Amino acid sequence: MSLTDQSAFDIAHKIQRGELAAVDVLDAALERIAAVDGRPGALDYGPLTQEDQTKVHAFITLTADRARQKAERVDARISSGEDAGALAGVPITIKDLFCLKGVPTTAASRILSNFVAPYTATAIERLEDAGAVVLGKVNMDEFAYGSSNESSAFKPTTRNPWDLTRVPGGSSGGSAAAVASGQGCLSVGTDTGGSIRQPAAYCGVVGLKPTYGRISRYGVIAFASSLDCPGPLARNVRDAALMLSVMAGADTRDSTAVRLPVPDYLAGIDRGVKGMRIGLSKDYLQISYPDPDTGETIMEDLPAEIRNMTLRAAETLAAEGAEIVENVPMPNSIYGIPAYFVISRVEASSNLHRFDGVKYGYRARASGGDLAELYRLTRAEGFGLEPKLRVLMGMYMSGGQLSLQYFQRALQARSMIRADFETAFDPDGPYRLDVLLTPTAPTPAFKMGDFYGDSTLMQYSDQLTVSANHAGVPALSIPGGLSAEGLPMGLQLIGPDFAEATLFRAGYAFEQATADADWRAVKPCVLAEVE
Amino acid sequence: MMNPLAVPDQHRNKDGLMADFEAVIGLETHIQLNTVTKIFCSCKADSWQDPPNTNICPVCAGLPGVLPVLNEAAVYKGALLAAAMHAEIRLVSYFDRKNYFYPDLPKGYQISQFDLALGDGGYLDVTMPGGFVRRVNITKLHLEEDAGKTKYEGGQRLVDFNRCGVPLVEMVTEPDLRSADEAAQYLIRLRQLLRWLGVSEADMEKGHLRCDANVSIRTAGSTYLNTKTEIKNVNSIEAVRAAINMEIERQVSLVQAGGQVESWTLDWDETRQRLNKMRSKETEADYRYFREPDLLPLELTSEWRDAVIQNLPELPLERQLRFMTRYQLPEYDADILTADRPIADYYEAALTAYGTDPKILSNWIMNEVLRMQNELGLSADALTLTPEYLAEVIRLVDAGTINAATGKALLVKVQQSGQPPQAIVAAEGLSQVSDDSALQSVIDAVLAAHPQEVESYRGGKEGLFGWFMGQVMRQTRGQADPAKTRALLQKALQGKR
C-alpha cells in the first residue's frame, strides 16, 4: 500500500514521531497523481483523447514545488523538535473555490481563469498552519453550480475513480475523486445543497457538511452565502473529524462564523452508539421531481438497493445498541429543492455581480470604451452555461413583485424545513432523535452526459441533502455499501446544530461494525492498475 | 452655449413668479461618519488627498471570497445621530444588498439597510430665517457603505476605490421644506448638529455631507404632491440654494406656459451655475434588495441603546434656548454662542470664571474672541486665551485697572504669549494712569508745549478740546483714564488750577 493510501491520522502521527518524512509522503502522493490523474483541467483542452478517458482529471492546478517547500518545512520542524501540527505532512487538495495566496483561484470559470488570489482563505490557512501540505487546486462545477463537475470550464472534467464513464458528483467532484484515488488523503470542499456529501457518496468517501457557521467562509468564493458551508472530505470518519478540529472555529473576518468553542472531535469518537436515538423517515426514502414534459410532480420510491442499504445500516446500528425510531415525519422535505432553486439562485446572481471585467479576471475587448458593452461581453464570454442560467433565474425571481411570489415564499418554506428538524431533534419532543439516518443520494453516480444541460433534473440529485443546508444543521455522508453495479452508495447522518461529534461517533461505529464487510475490500478501479 | 434649462425671458412673471405656487422640497443626505476605520474592514476611513487605490484591502475592493465585518463605531455614531434626530433606534435591524452595476461599486451591490433600518422615523426642528420653527420629518435613516469614485481623464474612465466602505448614514426627509432658503437652513442646522455630536466632519466641499434635492411645485395651500425632479451633485449650501431656486423657477414657468413637469434627474453644474438634465426617470430602478446573508442581524441591547441616549449631549437648539432663559441673552447672541460646541462650552466656562453679567461676557466673546478665532482659524477649545484668562481680562477692565482698548489688546497678547493677563499687565506697565498728580504733570507739559493752541481755545475755539485729549493720550500711550483726563484737562484749559 502506498503511503498516500494511509489515513491522515496515521501519517500525521508517524511524521510527528519521526517515523516518516513528509517529503516521502509527498513523493508518494505526486507519484499517484502522475499515475492516475492525467492532464489537469484547462480552458484550451482540445479533443478528448483515448488516454483522457482512462484518467481521473481531479486537478486544475498542481502546486508541487510549493508543496515540497511546505513538506520540507514540516520535516525541518520535526528534526528541530518543534510541534509540526495535528496534520503534519498530510497531503491534501483544495476545491478551486478557496483562495490560496499566490496560486490561481479559478472557481472553474473562464471569468477567473487568470485570477491569482492575493490572500488565503481562513480554513486553508488553518490547515496549512496545522502542517497540511497542499498538493493543489482541484476541479469542480463552475462556481460550484452543479452536481456532476461537468459544468467546469476546465476540461477534461473529473471522472469517477470507480467508473471512469461516470461523474464524480459535484460540485466538489474533484475533491471526492482525489480523495478516493489516493491523490492526497484529505480534501476541502464546500456544500451549498449537497456539494460535499453527494460527491462523497458517489466516490465512496466520507464528507461532512458542518453546521452553518462552524467553519469560516472567509476566502471561499461565494455561491449562495446563506447556505454555503466549507467542510472536509476524507477516506474515513476519524480523518474527517481530525480535519474539522483544525478548520472549525470563530474568525474575526467572518461574522457568521460562530463564536462557540471547538470540541475535540476525536475524543470519544469510539464511544459507540449505545442508547443513541437514530431516526428513519419515509420522506427520505422517496423522491419527488417534476416531469420533464408536463412539469407535474412525480413521487417515486428510491431504488431498492438504496433503500435496503439504509435499512441495513439501521439494523447494524441497532445491533450496536442504538435505538431506531421509525416513521419520523419530515413532510416539508419536498419543498427543499424548489426553495433551494430560488434562494440559491437569487444569492448567486448577486454574488456574481462583482465579476464585471473591471477589477480582475477575464475582460472582454469592448469597442469604443462602452461600459455596458464591456459588462455584456465580459459576462457573455467569461461565464459558462450554469452561471448564465443562475443569473437569469436569480434576477428574475428577486425582481420587483416576483420577489414576493418566489423569494419570500422560498424563505417561508425554508423555515418550515427547519421546523421539521427542530421537532425531530427536540429533546422534549415526540422523537428526541440524536441522528436522522437517510441515504445521501437517490442513486449511485450517473453517467457523464445523462443530465448535463437540464439543470432542473440535475438539481434533484441533491434532494436528500439540501434540507440540511436550508436548516443549517450538520450532515455527514459515509460509504454505506456498493450497488449491484459495484458503485458506492452513501449513507447520510443528520444531527442537530453543532452535533458534529455525535455524527462522527455514529459514523465511526458504523465503520467499525462493517470493517470486515466484503464491500469494504473493493477499491476504485483506477487503483487496480497502480498496485 | 445656450442653457437648455434656462427660463425664457418671456415666461418670467415680473409680478412675482411664486404668487400662485409653493415649492415642495425633500432632501436626501449622505453623511460620512468620521470613524477611524471603514464600516466593513480595517482600512482607514479617511482617504483625503491619498493617492487613488492606496487605502484598500481585499474586503473593500470586493475581491472574490471576502466577507464584511461590521464596525461597531459606525453603529454607535449612527445610533447617536438617530437619537439626536428623535428617531427610534431599532433593537434589531438588518443589512440588505442593493444590487446594481457600476465600476466604482466593486461588489456590484452596496451593503445598505432597506426595510428595517437602524433608525425609525425622527425629525429635526429648524428655526427658519423668518423666525418660525419648521419640523422636518425623517422618513429614512440607515447605515450603508460608500462607493468609490469614477473620474474621466484623457478619454478614460478611472476608478478610485479608496472611498469604498466608508461608513455613511443616509437620511431622507419628508417633503416638508417649502423654499430653497428653508432647504439651505435645514442643511446648515444638520451640519451644525453633525459636528456638535462629533459623528461627522460634515464638510460639504469634501463630500462628508452630500445632498440630493427632490423638488416639485403645487398650487399654494394644496396638499397633494406633483411630479418631482431630483437634483444631484449639489455640494455646498449655496449650490443647494441656487439650484433649488433655479429649478422652482423653471417648473413654475413651465407650468404657467401650459407644460408639465417630468420626472427628471438633474445635475447641478457648479462652474456654469446651471442645471443639466441627466436622465428621464420613468420607472424606479429595481435594486432587488434582499437580506445581506454575510452579516448577522444587527442586535442591540436596550442597555446599549439607553447608554447611547444618555451620552447624547444637550443639542444646539436646546442649549440656545437655555442660554436665552437662564442667562437672559438675546436670541441673536444665544444662536451665535451655540454655533458649535466648543464656543458654547467656552462661553459657559468663561461665565463661571467671570461670575457676573452674562451679556457683557457675550459681547466680549462675539466681538473679540470670535474675531480672533476667525483670524486664526481655530475652534474655541484650541485658543491659548482660555475662558479663565478672558474672564480675568474683563475683570481688569471692569475694575478700571486697564481701559477697554487695552483690554482688547491684552487679549491678543495673552493668545500670542500664553502668559496670564495679570503678568502681562505688570510686565508691560499697562495699568491705567489714574494717579492725579502724574496725569496733571502730563497735562501741564502738553499745555506748556502748545501755548498758541491754549490761547486759541481760551479765545473760544472749544473744538480744540479733542485735540488736547489726543495729545495727553499719546503721551500716556493710551493708558490715561479718559474720564479723569477730561476733568483735569478742562480745569487746566479754563486756567482754574
PDB file of C-alpha atoms in Angstrom, chain B residues 445-465 467-469 471 493:
ATOM      1  CA  ALA B 445       3.593 119.690  29.881  1.00  0.00           C
ATOM      2  CA  VAL B 446       1.178 119.477  26.932  1.00  0.00           C
ATOM      3  CA  LEU B 447      -0.244 122.936  27.631  1.00  0.00           C
ATOM      4  CA  ALA B 448       3.240 124.387  28.090  1.00  0.00           C
ATOM      5  CA  ALA B 449       4.356 122.955  24.785  1.00  0.00           C
ATOM      6  CA  HIS B 450       1.425 124.409  22.828  1.00  0.00           C
ATOM      7  CA  PRO B 451       0.823 127.984  24.055  1.00  0.00           C
ATOM      8  CA  GLN B 452      -0.791 129.067  20.764  1.00  0.00           C
ATOM      9  CA  GLU B 453      -3.418 126.329  20.875  1.00  0.00           C
ATOM     10  CA  VAL B 454      -4.131 127.176  24.518  1.00  0.00           C
ATOM     11  CA  GLU B 455      -4.684 130.782  23.554  1.00  0.00           C
ATOM     12  CA  SER B 456      -6.997 129.836  20.667  1.00  0.00           C
ATOM     13  CA  TYR B 457      -9.021 127.565  22.916  1.00  0.00           C
ATOM     14  CA  ARG B 458      -9.358 130.187  25.538  1.00  0.00           C
ATOM     15  CA  GLY B 459     -10.348 132.638  22.782  1.00  0.00           C
ATOM     16  CA  GLY B 460     -13.378 130.454  22.012  1.00  0.00           C
ATOM     17  CA  LYS B 461     -12.132 127.637  19.736  1.00  0.00           C
ATOM     18  CA  GLU B 462     -13.502 124.918  22.034  1.00  0.00           C
ATOM     19  CA  GLY B 463     -13.310 122.365  19.254  1.00  0.00           C
ATOM     20  CA  LEU B 464      -9.621 122.040  20.099  1.00  0.00           C
ATOM     21  CA  PHE B 465     -10.528 120.098  23.262  1.00  0.00           C
ATOM     22  CA  TRP B 467      -7.006 117.613  20.088  1.00  0.00           C
ATOM     23  CA  PHE B 468      -5.707 118.228  23.629  1.00  0.00           C
ATOM     24  CA  MET B 469      -7.250 114.902  24.747  1.00  0.00           C
ATOM     25  CA  GLN B 471      -2.107 114.761  22.919  1.00  0.00           C
ATOM     26  CA  LEU B 493      -7.626 124.885  29.975  1.00  0.00           C
TER      27      LEU B 493
END
